[in-house]
Short mmCIF file of C-alpha atoms in Angstrom, two decimals:
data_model
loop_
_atom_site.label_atom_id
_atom_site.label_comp_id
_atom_site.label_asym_id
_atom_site.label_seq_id
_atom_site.Cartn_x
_atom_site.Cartn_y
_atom_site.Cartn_z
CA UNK A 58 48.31 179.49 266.77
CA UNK A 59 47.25 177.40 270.16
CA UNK A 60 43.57 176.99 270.44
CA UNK A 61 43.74 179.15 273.29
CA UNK A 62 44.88 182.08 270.96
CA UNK A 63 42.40 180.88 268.33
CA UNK A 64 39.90 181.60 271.34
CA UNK A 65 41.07 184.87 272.27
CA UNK A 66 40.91 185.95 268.75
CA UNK A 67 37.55 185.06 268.09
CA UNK A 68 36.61 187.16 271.15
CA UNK A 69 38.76 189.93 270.17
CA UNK A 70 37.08 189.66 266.20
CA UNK A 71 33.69 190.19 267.87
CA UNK A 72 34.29 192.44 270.37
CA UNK A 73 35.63 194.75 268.25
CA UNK A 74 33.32 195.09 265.35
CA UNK A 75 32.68 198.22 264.50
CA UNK A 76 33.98 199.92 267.15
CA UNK A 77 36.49 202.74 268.28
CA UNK A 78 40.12 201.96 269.52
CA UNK A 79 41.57 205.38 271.53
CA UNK A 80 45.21 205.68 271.17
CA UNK A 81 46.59 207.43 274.43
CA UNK A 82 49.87 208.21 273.48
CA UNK A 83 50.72 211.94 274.13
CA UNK A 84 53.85 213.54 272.48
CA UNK A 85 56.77 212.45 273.46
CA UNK A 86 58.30 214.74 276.29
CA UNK A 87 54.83 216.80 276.73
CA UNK A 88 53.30 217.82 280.22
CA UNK A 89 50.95 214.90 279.52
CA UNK A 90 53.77 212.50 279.10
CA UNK A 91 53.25 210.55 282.50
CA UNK A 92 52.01 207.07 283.28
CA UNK A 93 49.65 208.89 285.33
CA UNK A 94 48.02 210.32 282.78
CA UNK A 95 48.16 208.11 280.45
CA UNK A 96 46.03 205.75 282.96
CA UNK A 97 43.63 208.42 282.97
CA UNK A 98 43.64 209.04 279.33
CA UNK A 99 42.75 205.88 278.90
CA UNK A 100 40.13 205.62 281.79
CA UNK A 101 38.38 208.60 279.90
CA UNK A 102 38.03 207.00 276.41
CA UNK A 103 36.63 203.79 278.09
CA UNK A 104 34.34 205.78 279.57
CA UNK A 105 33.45 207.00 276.16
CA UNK A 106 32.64 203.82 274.45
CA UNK A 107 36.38 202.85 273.11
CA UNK A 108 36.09 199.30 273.32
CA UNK A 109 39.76 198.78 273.70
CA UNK A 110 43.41 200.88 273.76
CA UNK A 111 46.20 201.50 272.15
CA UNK A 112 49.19 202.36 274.40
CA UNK A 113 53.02 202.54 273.56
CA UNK A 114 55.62 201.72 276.33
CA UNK A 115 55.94 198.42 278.52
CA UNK A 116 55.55 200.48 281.69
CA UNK A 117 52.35 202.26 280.25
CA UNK A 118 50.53 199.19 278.98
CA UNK A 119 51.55 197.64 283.02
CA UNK A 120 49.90 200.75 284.52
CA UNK A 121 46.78 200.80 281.91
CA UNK A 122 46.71 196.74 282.59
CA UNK A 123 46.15 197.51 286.29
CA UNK A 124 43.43 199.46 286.06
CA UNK A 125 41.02 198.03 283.34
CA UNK A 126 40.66 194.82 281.71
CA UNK A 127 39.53 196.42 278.24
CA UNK A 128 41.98 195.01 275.26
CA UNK A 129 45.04 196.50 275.03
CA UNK A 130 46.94 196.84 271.88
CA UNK A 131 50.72 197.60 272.82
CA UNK A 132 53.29 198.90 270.98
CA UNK A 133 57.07 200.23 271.53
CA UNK A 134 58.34 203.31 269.39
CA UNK A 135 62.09 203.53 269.21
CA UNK A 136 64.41 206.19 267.09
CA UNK A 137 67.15 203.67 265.69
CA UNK A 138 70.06 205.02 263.53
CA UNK A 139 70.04 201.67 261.55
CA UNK A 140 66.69 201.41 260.54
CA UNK A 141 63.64 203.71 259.49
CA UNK A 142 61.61 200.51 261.25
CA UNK A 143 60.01 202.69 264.74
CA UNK A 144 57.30 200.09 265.99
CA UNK A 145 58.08 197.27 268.34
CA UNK A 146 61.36 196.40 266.22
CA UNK A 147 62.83 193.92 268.69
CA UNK A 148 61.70 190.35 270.16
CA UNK A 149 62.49 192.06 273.81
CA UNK A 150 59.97 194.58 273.11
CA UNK A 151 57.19 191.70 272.29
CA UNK A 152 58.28 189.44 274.96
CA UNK A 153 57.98 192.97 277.27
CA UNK A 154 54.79 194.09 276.27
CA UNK A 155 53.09 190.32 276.55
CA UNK A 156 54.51 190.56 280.37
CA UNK A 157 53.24 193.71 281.03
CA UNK A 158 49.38 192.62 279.79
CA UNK A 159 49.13 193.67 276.37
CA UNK A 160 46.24 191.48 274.65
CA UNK A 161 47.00 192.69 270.84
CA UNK A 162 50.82 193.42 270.14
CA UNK A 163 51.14 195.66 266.95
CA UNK A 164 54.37 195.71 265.27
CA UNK A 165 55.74 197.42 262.05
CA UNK A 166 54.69 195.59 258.56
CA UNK A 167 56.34 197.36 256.31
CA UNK A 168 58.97 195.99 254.02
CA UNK A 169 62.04 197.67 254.99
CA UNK A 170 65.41 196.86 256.68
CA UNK A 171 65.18 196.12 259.99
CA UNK A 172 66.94 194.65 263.35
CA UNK A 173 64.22 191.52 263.09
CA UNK A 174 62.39 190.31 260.80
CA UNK A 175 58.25 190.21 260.41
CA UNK A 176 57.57 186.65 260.84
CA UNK A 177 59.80 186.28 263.46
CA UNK A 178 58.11 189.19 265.67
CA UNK A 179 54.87 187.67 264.28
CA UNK A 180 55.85 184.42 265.55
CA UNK A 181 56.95 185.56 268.73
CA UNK A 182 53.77 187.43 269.61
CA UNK A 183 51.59 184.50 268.94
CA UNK A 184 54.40 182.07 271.03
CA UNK A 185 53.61 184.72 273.93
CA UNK A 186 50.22 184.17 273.80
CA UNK A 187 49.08 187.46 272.17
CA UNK A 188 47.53 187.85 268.88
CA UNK A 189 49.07 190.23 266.45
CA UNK A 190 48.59 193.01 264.28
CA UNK A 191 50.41 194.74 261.64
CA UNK A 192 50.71 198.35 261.20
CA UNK A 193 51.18 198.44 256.82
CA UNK A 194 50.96 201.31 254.19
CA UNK A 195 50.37 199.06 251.43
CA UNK A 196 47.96 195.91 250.31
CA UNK A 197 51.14 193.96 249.09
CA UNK A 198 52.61 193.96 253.26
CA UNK A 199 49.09 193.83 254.35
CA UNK A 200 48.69 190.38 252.37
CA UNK A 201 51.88 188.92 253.08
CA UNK A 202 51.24 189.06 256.84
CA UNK A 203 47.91 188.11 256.68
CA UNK A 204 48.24 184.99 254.88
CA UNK A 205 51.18 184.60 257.42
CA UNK A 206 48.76 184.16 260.35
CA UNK A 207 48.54 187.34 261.61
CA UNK A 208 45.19 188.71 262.61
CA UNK A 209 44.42 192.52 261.84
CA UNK A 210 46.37 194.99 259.67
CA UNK A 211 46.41 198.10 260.22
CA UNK A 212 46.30 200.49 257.84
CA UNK A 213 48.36 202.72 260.23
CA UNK A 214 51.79 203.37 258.44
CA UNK A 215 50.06 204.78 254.65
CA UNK A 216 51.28 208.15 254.18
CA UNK A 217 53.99 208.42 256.77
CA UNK A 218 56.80 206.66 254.56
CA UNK A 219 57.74 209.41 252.35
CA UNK A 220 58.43 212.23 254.73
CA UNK A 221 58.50 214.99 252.05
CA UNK A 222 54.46 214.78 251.83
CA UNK A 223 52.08 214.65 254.73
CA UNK A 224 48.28 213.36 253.44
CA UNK A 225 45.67 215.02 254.73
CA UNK A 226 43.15 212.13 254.17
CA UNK A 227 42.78 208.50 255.70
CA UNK A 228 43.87 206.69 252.43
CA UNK A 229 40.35 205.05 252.48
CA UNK A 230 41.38 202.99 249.25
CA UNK A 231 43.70 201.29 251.28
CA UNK A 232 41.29 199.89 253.74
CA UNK A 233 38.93 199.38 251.01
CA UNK A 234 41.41 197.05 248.81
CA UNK A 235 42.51 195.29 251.94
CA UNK A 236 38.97 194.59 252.89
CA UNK A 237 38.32 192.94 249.59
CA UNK A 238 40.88 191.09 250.05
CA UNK A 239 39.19 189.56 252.70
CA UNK A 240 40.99 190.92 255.77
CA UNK A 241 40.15 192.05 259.08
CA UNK A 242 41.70 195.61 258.67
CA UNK A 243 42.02 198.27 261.67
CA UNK A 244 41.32 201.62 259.84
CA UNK A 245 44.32 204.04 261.47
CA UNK A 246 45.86 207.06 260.65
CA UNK A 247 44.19 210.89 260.20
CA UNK A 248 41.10 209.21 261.49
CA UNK A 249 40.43 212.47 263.13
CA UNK A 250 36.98 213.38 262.55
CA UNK A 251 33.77 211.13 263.71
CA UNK A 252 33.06 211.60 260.20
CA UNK A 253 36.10 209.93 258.70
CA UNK A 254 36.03 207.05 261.25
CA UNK A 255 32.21 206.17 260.17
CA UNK A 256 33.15 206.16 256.82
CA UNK A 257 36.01 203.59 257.58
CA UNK A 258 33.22 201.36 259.15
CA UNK A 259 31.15 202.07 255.81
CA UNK A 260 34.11 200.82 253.66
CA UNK A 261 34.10 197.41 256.08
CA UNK A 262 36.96 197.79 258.43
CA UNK A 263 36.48 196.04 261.12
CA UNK A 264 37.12 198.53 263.71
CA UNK A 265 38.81 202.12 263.69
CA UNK A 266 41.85 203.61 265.89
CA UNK A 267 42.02 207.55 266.42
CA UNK A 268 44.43 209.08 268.60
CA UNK A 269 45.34 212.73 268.17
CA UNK A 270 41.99 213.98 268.14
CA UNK A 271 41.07 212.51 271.07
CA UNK A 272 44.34 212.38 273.53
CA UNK A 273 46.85 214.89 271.93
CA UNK A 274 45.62 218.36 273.72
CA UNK A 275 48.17 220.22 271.66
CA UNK A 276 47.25 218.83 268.32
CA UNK A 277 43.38 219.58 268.62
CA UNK A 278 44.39 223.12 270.53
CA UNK A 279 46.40 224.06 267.26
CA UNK A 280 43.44 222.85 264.99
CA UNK A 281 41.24 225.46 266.90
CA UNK A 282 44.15 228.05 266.52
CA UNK A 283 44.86 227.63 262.84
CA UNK A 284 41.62 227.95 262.10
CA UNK A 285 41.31 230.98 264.31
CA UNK A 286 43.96 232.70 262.51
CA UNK A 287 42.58 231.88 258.92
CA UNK A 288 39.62 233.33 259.71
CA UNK A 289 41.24 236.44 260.88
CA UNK A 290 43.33 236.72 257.84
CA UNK A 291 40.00 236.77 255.52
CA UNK A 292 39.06 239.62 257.17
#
């Protein structure tokens, strides 16, 4: 990395301990699907203490850019037919996002066919100026890319590779092994509960990201509701 990126991720290192990323991403095709407001998604959570964001789409992360200088952590989803790879697959969609103001650029870390390879992106992202993380599901892909340079891992991708279970936990032992491995780890994924994001903190991560229980309105609606209706069915 440049000494200008080793700067920015010293600041970034800091200004993120132990603190809360909000992911504004609202389902795909929603009512809350607009750059609008996703701007004021995002807007909200700052308000709230996040200390920085984590927005999907090149035009989102330009809008949210606009508006606030918090840290932004971009990211592109695509559905390819090639690959099971969804996360900022493609150099275009690094190059993009470092236009467009990202400050972080996560990418998938997992190792599985895809259109581009993970050091490439990872070089790429740090070429643009940015400094990187890795979304991972396992400590093997969490070390590689950490010893390759790149800053956080994430331990955002655990669970969602095998699509015939669905966890209901954060898999804290990941977070916990990658911490002893010494690296700076962003706790992500079922982090829905102030409780379970504390606990992440407790286990060392460095920071925590939670999403649908902040910014999807449908997701935290249907928690109400389910409960609701078990409740009713006790009766």
């Amino acid at each position: 990395m440049s000494n200008k990126n080793i700067e920015l991720e010293s600041f970034l290192v800091n200004h993120l301990q132990s603190s809360l990323i909000a992911s504004c991403q609202p389902l795909d095709d929603g009512p809350m699907d607009k750059v609008e407001h996703i701007v004021a998604m995002a807007l909200a959570t700052v308000a709230g203490g996040a200390k920085a964001l984590r927005i999907e789409g090149i035009e989102n992360v330009r809008a949210v850019a606009k508006v606030s200088n918090i840290p932004i952590v971009g990211i592109v989803k695509r559905d390819l037919t090639d690959t099971e790879v969804r996360i900022t697959p493609f150099i275009e969609d690094v190059i993009g996002l470092a236009e467009a103001g990202a400050t972080i650029i996560a990418f998938d870390g997992t190792d599985r066919p895809r259109p581009v390879d993970r050091l490439t992106l990872l070089n790429t992202i740090h070429e643009h100026g940015c400094i990187a993380m890795a979304d991972c599901a396992d400590l093997a892909g969490g070390k590689f890319l950490h010893d390759a340079g790149c800053t956080f891992i994430g331990s955002t991708l655990s669970g969602y590779l095998d699509l015939s279970t669905t966890p209901n936990e954060p898999d804290y032992q990941l977070v916990s092994d990658l911490v002893s491995a010494g690296i700076k780890v962003i706790a992500e994924g079922r982090y829905n509960s102030p409780e379970r994001a504390a606990k992440a903190i407790e286990l060392g991560a460095l920071c925590v990201t939670v999403g649908s229980a902040i910014t999807r309105l449908e997701h935290i609606t249907g928690w109400f509701v389910q409960s609701i209706n078990n409740a009713k069915s006790d009766i």
